[in-house]
Amino acid sequence: MRNKQHHGGRGRFENNGGIELEDVEKVFTLRRRTGVLRRSREEVRAVDGISFTVAPGEMVGYIGPNGAGKSTTIKMLTGILAPSGGRLRVAGIDPARERIRLAHHIGVVYGQRTTLWWDLPLRDSYTLVRRLYRVPARRFHRNLDRCVELLDLGALMDTPVRQLSLGQRVRGDIAAALLHDPAILYLDEPTIGLDAVSKVKVRGFLQDINAEHNTTVLLTTHDLTDIEQLCRRVMVIDHGRLVYDGTLDGLHTLGESERTLIVDFERVLPPVTVPGARTVKTDGPRQWLAIPADASAAPVVAAVAAHHPLVDLSIREPDVEDVIAAMYARLPRG
Amino acid sequence: MLPGVMRLYVAVAVSTFRRYTAYRAATAAGVFTNIVFGFIVAYAYMALWHERPNLGGYGREQALTFVWISQALAAAMALLGGGFQEELQERIRTGEIAIDLSRPVDMQLWWLACDLGRAVFHLLSRGVVPLAVGALAFRLALPQSPLMWLAFLLSALLGAVVSFALRYLVALSSFWLLDGAGVNMVNGLLTMFFSGMLLPLTVFPGAFGETARLLPWAAVLQTPADVLLGRHHGSGLGRALLFQAGWVLVLLSAGRAMQLRATQRTVVQGG
Ligand SMILES: Nc1ncnc2c1ncn2[C@@H]1O[C@H](COP(=O)(O)OP(=O)(O)O)[C@@H](O)[C@H]1O
Ligand SMILES: [Mg+2]
């Protein structure tokens, strides 16, 4: 299905969907007026020496607090920002030097921006995307039909983008990013502000695309549920440095992070005691139970349900910030 | 079959055309405004040409024709604002330009296609109707020969590209300037005056008139109007079109150079 193009490049992955970074840096110079004639220069090291490799077909989470350097990394990976130092290869291509050639191999989705045309119906936006990437008619229609079906866009095709809800727009954007069969997909906070239904649809779709086309996915997010359901591997970036690269469970273990089980009982009960959990808060018939994030919630849920009159129950994943803060507490920065 | 690149730009132009068709009320209001202004300026010109017959080498009928051509081309040539440049400036200001830069497309040709799609829409809506009204209300000196009309359309197309190329330079200045309002205002004034929108450039005497008629803004309105009025014929018509094509070449090249600087700057510095 993928349009394999052959070209040179000395990256390890040559022309397939791999990503390589070696000591990549991005320094922004801010010039500020401090007086009538005086200006001060201030350097922001947005990305401060990052190295990693993503193999073709991998789905990797890229997380970190606000301002950590995630979006800057993605901009360098698309070629719209040149690194201040280090070396990048995406599908064997040096992004900043061959931005336009790389564009055919990658798809990009920004949760807070749209690549669609504000005044045009979705359908017309897709026609433009098709012309932009010169997708052959048959392939275009096959890909579009699939996206429309799985992302539930059928009823929206004639709606101008400005009239779509955020969740609908992001789904529309994801479809637009995949019509040309990119080997690599970057998603910069795609689920931010999405309703629960859209989130589930988006995650399911990404899983399918990855399974079917072996698309490499690099995903930044604030929602650890995205990572948990999509990525076996997670990288944590903070102050422009990679501070963790491993499994999500490993991160939880390292951060001693906890998930929260929110339980509604039929009536007000004293704090329940269940093995493997501790009650951290009660409010009327509602209680909050903390369980280690790397342990399964199932036995705890079963134990609570077996001994108490349960009405409702939900699980909250730990916040990225909390996990990272906890990780630091254990692992002094060096 | 068109080659792939051409199909892209045709699709871009068509989609912009369709975008504009969505704003019916704005279009109707624009047509109305052009007609009202046409009448006001027509009566002002009638008074002026009564006092100074043959001013600028135009007879009364030709002067009135000039009025209605100006109104017919005002929107298409974006003589009073409108067009792609405000959108492009906004995209530069908000950083959305990053999205445009990550597409496999040439930015200048992309926006040119957008602006031509818009210009064709405005020529058909805000051009045809006012000119028809003007022709019904006054005796105009419009040509009979279809060839003359064809020459006019060609000249108008070149004028539209000159207009685009000027505004592309203005829009790209936003990469360096925090606020584009000042440049837009200066450009608006220069365009209004030096295109001939206020008074035909032929009325200005001496070196000032000579210079005004050689500036790129003259290629936007004055030249197409004079082509329609039949003031250029034979080799004169060729020279007029060449004058426009020359500015197209110069200004589009300047735009490319500026675009290269601007993208290098963003790619290196961010922003
Ligand atoms: N164009 C820019 N000019 C100056 N500083 C920037 C620019 N873009 C990002 N930064 C700074 O770089 C740092 C990393 O930003 P970013 O990559 O957007 O973080 P994240 O996406 O992880 O929230 C921040 O301190 C931000 O203020
Ligand atoms: Mg970001």
XYZ file of C-alpha atoms and ligand atoms in Angstrom:
633
model
C 0.000 0.000 0.000
C 2.809 2.367 0.836
C 4.397 4.279 -1.978
C 7.989 3.233 -1.556
C 10.387 5.719 -3.026
C 14.020 4.950 -3.348
C 16.559 7.546 -2.530
C 19.912 7.932 -0.852
C 20.552 8.778 2.761
C 22.943 7.443 5.289
C 20.498 6.916 8.133
C 20.287 3.516 9.700
C 16.751 3.061 8.450
C 17.409 4.364 4.967
C 14.120 4.987 3.253
C 11.630 3.418 5.623
C 9.806 4.821 8.568
C 12.516 5.222 11.178
C 13.523 8.269 13.209
C 17.048 8.975 14.494
C 18.261 11.824 16.673
C 21.831 12.330 17.799
C 22.663 15.044 20.330
C 20.028 17.297 18.851
C 19.868 20.827 20.203
C 17.671 23.806 19.542
C 18.600 27.133 21.039
C 16.287 30.107 20.595
C 17.786 33.531 20.979
C 15.391 36.048 22.434
C 16.270 39.706 21.960
C 14.605 41.898 24.461
C 14.545 45.637 24.869
C 15.808 46.523 28.283
C 16.294 50.235 27.725
C 16.003 52.905 25.072
C 18.955 51.576 23.131
C 19.968 48.594 25.142
C 18.946 45.136 24.200
C 19.635 41.964 26.024
C 20.064 38.580 24.429
C 18.729 35.603 26.191
C 19.161 32.013 25.147
C 16.474 29.411 25.584
C 17.748 25.883 25.223
C 14.406 24.379 24.154
C 16.019 21.064 23.197
C 19.276 20.391 24.948
C 21.068 17.375 23.520
C 18.537 14.666 22.781
C 19.347 11.292 21.242
C 16.906 8.536 20.484
C 15.940 6.089 17.792
C 12.460 5.021 16.825
C 12.199 1.882 14.737
C 9.783 1.648 11.795
C 6.329 0.681 13.015
C 6.940 1.660 16.637
C 4.388 3.727 18.534
C 6.149 5.933 21.027
C 4.783 8.358 23.573
C 6.696 11.617 24.022
C 5.656 13.285 27.220
C 6.802 16.048 29.503
C 5.595 19.191 31.249
C 4.609 22.349 29.351
C 7.618 24.015 27.784
C 9.699 20.833 27.982
C 10.570 20.960 24.274
C 8.133 18.443 22.782
C 6.705 20.661 20.056
C 10.149 21.996 19.218
C 11.348 18.420 18.700
C 8.414 17.696 16.404
C 9.027 20.885 14.415
C 12.628 19.786 13.866
C 11.400 16.351 12.817
C 9.174 17.934 10.149
C 11.979 20.173 8.895
C 10.294 23.498 9.621
C 12.901 24.198 12.289
C 16.603 23.584 11.766
C 18.478 22.167 14.768
C 21.187 24.331 16.331
C 23.309 21.232 16.777
C 23.297 17.473 16.376
C 21.943 15.275 13.641
C 18.448 14.135 12.654
C 17.228 11.605 10.141
C 13.619 10.831 9.382
C 13.021 8.052 6.886
C 16.668 8.543 5.983
C 16.136 12.220 5.137
C 17.685 15.272 6.798
C 14.437 17.145 7.546
C 15.583 20.778 7.476
C 17.555 20.286 4.276
C 14.881 18.420 2.375
C 11.666 19.576 3.969
C 9.557 19.245 0.861
C 10.763 15.761 -0.025
C 10.242 14.646 3.555
C 6.677 15.985 3.518
C 5.625 13.055 1.329
C 6.738 10.572 3.986
C 5.243 12.141 7.074
C 1.853 13.163 8.415
C 1.457 15.746 11.164
C -1.502 16.452 13.442
C -1.547 19.368 15.855
C -4.291 19.250 18.473
C -4.351 23.020 18.772
C -4.022 23.896 15.106
C -5.688 22.679 12.000
C -4.147 21.753 8.694
C -7.604 21.917 7.137
C -9.030 24.978 5.414
C -11.303 26.929 7.679
C -13.897 27.959 5.102
C -13.975 24.753 3.096
C -16.115 21.694 3.683
C -14.068 18.678 4.818
C -14.579 17.066 1.438
C -12.928 19.992 -0.379
C -10.046 20.053 2.084
C -9.389 16.407 1.287
C -9.469 17.120 -2.439
C -6.773 19.744 -1.912
C -4.724 17.324 0.191
C -5.039 14.794 -2.595
C -3.694 17.309 -5.126
C -0.963 18.440 -2.745
C 0.430 14.964 -2.287
C -0.596 13.731 -5.736
C -2.349 10.695 -4.387
C -3.634 8.439 -7.179
C -7.430 8.433 -7.354
C -7.978 4.815 -6.328
C -5.662 4.980 -3.365
C -7.157 8.290 -2.290
C -10.694 6.994 -2.316
C -9.760 3.799 -0.520
C -7.924 5.673 2.227
C -10.596 8.321 2.537
C -13.419 5.781 2.758
C -11.592 3.995 5.522
C -10.904 7.151 7.500
C -14.476 8.318 7.064
C -15.762 5.016 8.363
C -13.411 4.531 11.297
C -13.332 8.162 12.397
C -17.056 8.561 11.844
C -16.764 11.525 9.500
C -19.557 10.582 7.084
C -22.079 13.129 8.301
C -19.493 15.902 8.433
C -18.073 15.805 4.922
C -20.047 18.801 3.690
C -19.582 20.892 6.813
C -17.121 23.783 6.702
C -14.283 23.192 9.121
C -15.096 26.304 11.145
C -18.428 24.718 12.110
C -16.916 21.497 13.466
C -16.490 20.816 17.170
C -12.941 20.376 18.420
C -13.265 16.592 18.507
C -14.717 16.475 14.997
C -12.019 18.804 13.704
C -9.192 16.746 15.178
C -10.675 13.591 13.662
C -10.870 15.441 10.353
C -7.243 16.483 10.742
C -6.097 12.936 11.450
C -7.771 11.730 8.280
C -6.091 14.538 6.312
C -2.695 13.541 7.664
C -3.067 9.946 6.503
C -4.498 10.236 2.987
C -1.056 10.070 1.381
C -0.017 6.942 3.345
C 2.800 8.516 5.348
C 5.292 6.080 6.830
C 5.545 8.258 9.911
C 2.867 10.107 11.829
C 3.564 12.835 14.394
C 0.745 13.778 16.725
C 1.260 16.832 18.925
C -1.304 16.675 21.729
C -4.047 15.286 19.499
C -6.404 14.435 22.346
C -6.190 17.725 24.228
C -9.704 18.989 24.890
C -11.402 16.040 23.215
C -14.600 14.499 24.540
C -14.428 10.893 25.757
C -16.084 9.463 22.641
C -13.676 11.187 20.284
C -10.714 10.061 22.373
C -11.785 6.440 22.151
C -12.330 6.723 18.398
C -8.985 8.375 17.821
C -7.074 5.814 19.873
C -8.792 2.882 18.179
C -8.078 4.357 14.786
C -4.398 4.926 15.508
C -4.072 1.367 16.696
C -5.654 0.069 13.488
C -3.494 2.217 11.236
C -0.352 1.114 13.026
C -1.326 -2.561 12.937
C -2.312 -2.474 9.294
C 0.294 -0.235 7.690
C 3.074 -0.452 10.240
C 2.962 3.345 10.487
C 5.509 4.764 12.897
C 3.773 6.983 15.447
C 5.305 9.627 17.702
C 2.700 11.012 20.066
C 2.886 13.846 22.572
C 0.107 13.998 25.098
C -0.910 15.012 28.583
C -3.237 12.079 28.922
C -1.413 9.010 30.176
C -4.372 6.884 29.103
C -3.359 7.616 25.497
C 0.078 6.238 26.226
C -1.206 3.287 28.171
C -3.504 2.198 25.367
C -1.227 2.942 22.436
C 2.433 2.925 23.282
C 4.633 0.237 24.710
C 7.413 2.757 24.905
C 7.390 6.191 26.440
C 10.026 8.909 26.442
C 9.955 11.679 28.994
C 11.484 15.046 28.173
C 12.027 17.834 30.649
C 13.917 21.098 30.216
C 14.944 19.889 26.772
C 16.522 16.676 28.020
C 15.441 13.097 27.763
C 14.993 11.925 31.333
C 13.321 8.582 30.753
C 13.007 6.098 27.899
C 11.247 2.828 28.632
C 7.882 1.262 29.362
C 5.017 3.114 30.993
C 4.962 0.574 33.833
C 8.659 1.202 34.394
C 7.939 4.915 34.622
C 5.195 4.306 37.158
C 7.479 2.096 39.217
C 10.178 4.703 39.090
C 7.770 7.476 39.994
C 5.891 5.377 42.547
C 2.872 6.906 40.898
C -0.640 5.933 41.799
C -3.890 5.613 39.979
C -7.022 6.755 41.685
C -10.121 4.611 41.923
C -13.181 6.801 42.489
C -15.972 4.726 44.026
C -19.580 5.709 44.700
C -21.326 3.582 47.316
C -25.045 3.306 47.998
C -24.617 5.077 51.321
C -22.019 6.757 53.463
C -19.492 4.170 54.652
C -16.418 4.351 56.850
C -13.179 4.332 54.765
C -13.010 0.880 53.179
C -9.959 -1.303 53.629
C -8.986 -3.413 50.633
C -5.678 -5.191 50.068
C -3.493 -3.415 47.521
C -5.218 -0.049 47.943
C -5.474 2.725 50.450
C -8.331 5.133 50.919
C -7.051 8.655 50.547
C -10.239 10.697 50.732
C -13.959 10.364 51.449
C -16.835 12.684 50.625
C -20.293 11.409 51.553
C -20.874 8.108 49.766
C -17.868 8.727 47.482
C -14.379 7.445 48.313
C -11.004 7.793 46.610
C -8.708 4.762 46.668
C -5.071 4.940 45.573
C -3.478 1.933 43.876
C 0.058 1.643 42.488
C -0.027 2.563 38.791
C 1.995 -0.463 37.742
C -0.390 -2.898 39.465
C -3.671 -4.138 38.015
C -6.826 -2.457 39.281
C -8.960 -5.564 38.722
C -8.370 -7.346 42.064
C -9.032 -4.136 43.978
C -12.245 -3.489 42.072
C -13.339 -7.088 42.631
C -12.614 -6.883 46.355
C -14.498 -3.599 46.763
C -17.484 -4.867 44.789
C -17.586 -8.149 46.706
C -17.903 -6.579 50.151
C -19.617 -3.213 49.659
C -22.799 -1.887 47.948
C -21.308 -0.299 44.850
C -23.155 2.197 42.604
C -20.492 3.529 40.284
C -16.764 3.462 39.762
C -14.137 5.194 37.637
C -10.353 5.204 37.360
C -8.178 8.264 37.013
C -4.685 7.928 35.625
C -1.899 9.887 37.314
C -0.994 13.264 35.784
C 2.150 13.447 33.719
C 3.406 16.223 35.983
C 2.861 14.133 39.107
C 4.637 11.112 37.689
C 7.600 13.186 36.616
C 7.761 15.057 39.902
C 7.672 11.769 41.775
C 10.321 10.332 39.489
C 12.625 13.229 40.313
C 12.079 12.691 43.975
C 13.546 9.215 43.535
C 16.104 9.953 40.870
C 18.200 13.032 41.527
C 18.886 14.963 38.314
C 22.406 14.759 37.019
C -4.611 15.904 -18.959
C -2.959 18.611 -16.962
C 0.323 17.795 -15.285
C 0.078 17.153 -11.549
C 1.471 20.512 -10.513
C -0.984 22.442 -12.652
C -3.872 20.399 -11.322
C -2.879 21.299 -7.806
C -2.895 25.018 -8.511
C -6.117 24.780 -10.498
C -7.686 22.933 -7.550
C -6.433 25.637 -5.191
C -7.857 28.408 -7.383
C -11.174 26.605 -7.755
C -11.465 26.010 -4.025
C -10.794 29.677 -3.265
C -13.373 30.655 -5.854
C -15.864 28.407 -4.069
C -14.942 29.799 -0.684
C -15.937 33.244 -1.902
C -19.224 32.024 -3.327
C -20.248 31.200 0.238
C -20.321 34.875 1.212
C -23.375 35.951 -0.779
C -24.446 38.886 1.370
C -20.942 40.359 1.360
C -20.767 39.975 -2.411
C -24.144 41.644 -2.914
C -23.129 44.502 -0.619
C -19.879 44.846 -2.569
C -21.684 44.999 -5.912
C -24.021 47.641 -4.515
C -21.114 49.706 -3.215
C -19.297 49.555 -6.550
C -22.437 50.743 -8.344
C -23.042 53.624 -5.923
C -19.415 54.729 -6.115
C -19.553 54.371 -9.879
C -22.405 56.898 -10.054
C -20.750 59.330 -7.638
C -17.430 59.292 -9.464
C -19.165 59.384 -12.850
C -20.936 62.639 -11.992
C -17.724 64.103 -10.571
C -15.875 63.193 -13.787
C -18.690 64.641 -15.911
C -18.264 67.961 -14.114
C -14.501 67.796 -14.484
C -14.527 66.867 -18.179
C -17.145 69.583 -18.794
C -14.617 72.141 -17.541
C -11.600 70.479 -19.149
C -12.727 68.554 -22.222
C -10.158 66.055 -23.393
C -8.370 66.017 -20.045
C -5.632 63.375 -20.078
C -6.457 62.640 -23.711
C -9.843 61.126 -22.754
C -13.100 62.307 -24.223
C -16.165 62.399 -21.997
C -17.290 58.906 -22.977
C -13.845 57.497 -22.414
C -13.600 59.143 -19.008
C -16.931 57.608 -17.998
C -15.805 54.241 -19.300
C -12.667 54.568 -17.193
C -14.856 55.139 -14.116
C -16.839 51.980 -14.636
C -13.820 49.859 -15.494
C -12.192 51.062 -12.266
C -15.243 50.015 -10.319
C -15.388 46.692 -12.167
C -11.742 45.919 -11.430
C -11.529 47.384 -7.913
C -12.422 44.155 -6.121
C -10.670 41.801 -8.540
C -7.419 43.741 -8.238
C -7.930 44.254 -4.487
C -7.433 47.988 -5.013
C -9.174 48.836 -1.759
C -7.915 45.939 0.358
C -9.263 42.406 0.558
C -7.464 39.443 -0.925
C -5.122 36.874 0.456
C -2.562 39.109 2.126
C -4.464 39.667 5.352
C -4.874 35.919 5.770
C -1.208 35.289 5.063
C -0.144 38.003 7.500
C -2.350 36.469 10.160
C -0.822 33.049 9.549
C 2.658 34.483 9.895
C 1.698 36.327 13.068
C 0.126 33.288 14.747
C 2.749 30.819 13.565
C 0.227 28.843 11.464
C 2.675 29.457 8.649
C 4.518 26.445 10.061
C 1.704 24.278 8.720
C 2.038 25.808 5.257
C 5.765 25.240 5.363
C 5.342 21.555 6.126
C 3.428 21.000 2.882
C 5.090 19.846 -0.309
C 4.225 22.996 -2.170
C 5.701 26.313 -3.236
C 4.235 29.018 -1.031
C 4.247 31.796 -3.607
C 2.519 29.759 -6.298
C 0.041 28.478 -3.741
C -1.030 31.965 -2.718
C -0.961 33.155 -6.321
C -3.423 30.402 -7.213
C -5.596 31.384 -4.219
C -5.584 35.032 -5.205
C -6.343 34.353 -8.857
C -9.285 32.158 -7.844
C -10.559 35.059 -5.791
C -9.865 37.583 -8.563
C -11.871 35.552 -11.090
C -14.749 35.356 -8.630
C -14.646 39.099 -8.043
C -14.368 39.849 -11.751
C -17.484 37.782 -12.453
C -19.500 39.115 -9.530
C -18.282 42.573 -8.649
C -16.937 43.280 -12.131
C -19.618 42.290 -14.596
C -22.636 43.722 -12.779
C -21.346 47.270 -12.149
C -19.979 47.525 -15.685
C -23.328 46.435 -17.106
C -25.174 48.982 -14.940
C -22.732 51.692 -15.998
C -23.200 50.796 -19.662
C -26.988 51.021 -19.284
C -26.929 54.339 -17.445
C -24.287 56.152 -19.517
C -22.916 56.112 -23.006
C -19.640 54.275 -22.646
C -16.848 53.771 -25.147
C -16.730 49.977 -24.954
C -15.159 48.088 -27.861
C -17.161 46.032 -30.357
C -14.429 43.640 -31.352
C -14.141 40.416 -29.348
C -10.400 40.568 -29.930
C -10.235 43.822 -27.989
C -12.066 42.190 -25.113
C -9.675 39.278 -25.268
C -6.707 41.655 -25.125
C -8.361 43.361 -22.160
C -8.796 40.035 -20.332
C -5.161 39.174 -20.922
C -4.087 42.587 -19.671
C -6.410 42.237 -16.653
C -4.861 38.841 -15.857
C -1.372 40.341 -15.974
C -2.625 43.204 -13.815
C -4.027 40.734 -11.294
C -0.656 38.977 -11.088
C 1.158 42.317 -10.599
C -1.331 43.187 -7.869
C -0.734 39.806 -6.241
C 3.039 40.109 -6.469
C 2.993 43.545 -4.807
C 0.784 42.338 -1.974
C 2.904 39.208 -1.531
C 5.878 41.445 -0.774
C 3.765 43.416 1.675
C 2.501 40.253 3.367
C 5.969 38.718 3.692
C 7.206 41.816 5.492
C 5.256 40.434 8.467
C 8.094 37.977 8.982
C 10.218 40.949 10.094
C 7.647 43.407 11.368
C 5.589 42.737 14.444
C 2.686 44.758 13.143
C 1.731 44.830 9.481
C -0.818 47.641 9.844
C 1.588 50.441 8.874
C 2.853 48.749 5.720
C -0.702 47.858 4.738
C -1.785 51.464 5.070
C 1.086 52.813 2.987
C 0.498 50.135 0.368
C -3.228 50.925 0.335
C -2.588 54.614 -0.298
C 0.016 53.989 -2.994
C -2.281 51.505 -4.705
C -5.291 53.786 -4.634
C -3.394 56.696 -6.100
C -0.865 55.141 -8.462
C -3.185 52.547 -9.979
C -5.349 55.349 -11.365
C -8.275 54.528 -9.109
C -8.724 58.188 -8.080
C -7.916 59.815 -11.429
C -6.548 58.291 -14.613
C -2.765 58.548 -14.518
C -2.887 60.116 -17.985
C -4.102 63.383 -16.487
C -0.877 64.011 -14.586
C 1.573 66.155 -16.538
C 5.341 66.271 -16.654
C 7.888 64.078 -15.005
C 5.504 63.130 -12.199
C 2.994 61.768 -14.697
C 5.722 59.984 -16.639
C 6.987 58.314 -13.501
C 3.524 57.408 -12.208
C 2.767 55.673 -15.484
C 5.903 53.543 -15.199
C 5.338 52.309 -11.634
C 3.976 48.781 -11.076
C 0.615 50.064 -9.826
C -0.043 51.485 -13.282
C 0.103 47.915 -14.612
C -2.736 46.945 -12.278
C -5.501 49.270 -13.476
C -4.346 51.995 -15.852
C -2.958 49.588 -18.453
C -5.945 47.204 -18.625
C -8.305 50.212 -18.775
C -6.356 51.791 -21.615
C -6.318 48.472 -23.455
C -10.100 48.289 -23.216
C -10.387 51.926 -24.306
C -8.387 51.047 -27.413
C -5.606 53.501 -26.577
C -2.969 50.864 -27.299
C -3.020 49.245 -30.703
C -0.649 47.353 -32.896
C 2.816 47.381 -31.466
C 1.582 49.725 -28.729
C -0.607 46.915 -27.398
C 2.393 44.603 -27.406
C 4.412 47.185 -25.502
C 1.647 47.654 -22.942
C 1.439 43.921 -22.288
C 5.217 43.688 -22.165
C 5.291 46.501 -19.601
C 2.963 44.448 -17.400
C 4.831 41.198 -17.991
C 8.068 42.954 -17.045
C 6.650 43.956 -13.676
C 5.267 40.440 -13.193
C 8.744 39.064 -13.677
C 10.495 41.598 -11.455
C 7.981 41.471 -8.620
C 7.521 37.697 -8.577
C 11.308 37.282 -8.494
C 11.573 39.760 -5.639
C 8.858 37.774 -3.853
C 10.793 34.550 -4.322
C 13.964 36.083 -2.947
C 12.092 37.472 0.040
C 10.332 34.141 0.592
C 13.671 32.361 0.670
C 15.029 34.779 3.271
C 11.851 34.531 5.315
C 11.717 30.736 5.370
C 15.415 30.456 6.134
C 14.901 32.864 8.968
C 11.967 30.959 10.473
C 13.595 27.605 9.941
C 16.725 28.757 11.677
C 15.283 31.001 14.348
C 11.787 29.689 14.872
C 8.842 32.001 15.348
N 9.948 30.259 18.366
C 10.388 30.299 19.616
N 11.143 31.329 20.048
C 11.594 31.358 21.300
N 11.370 30.419 22.224
C 10.621 29.362 21.883
C 10.096 29.244 20.552
N 9.383 28.094 20.485
C 9.470 27.511 21.706
N 10.213 28.272 22.545
C 10.551 27.944 23.938
O 11.144 26.666 23.950
C 10.700 25.916 25.067
C 10.069 24.611 24.607
O 8.847 24.891 23.957
P 7.931 23.746 23.320
O 8.774 22.874 22.486
O 6.782 24.412 22.661
O 7.440 22.954 24.603
P 6.289 21.849 24.774
O 5.731 21.540 23.433
O 6.961 20.687 25.404
O 5.268 22.437 25.690
C 9.775 26.823 25.839
O 10.503 27.433 26.862
C 9.329 27.831 24.810
O 9.011 29.039 25.429
Mg 3.712 21.738 22.754
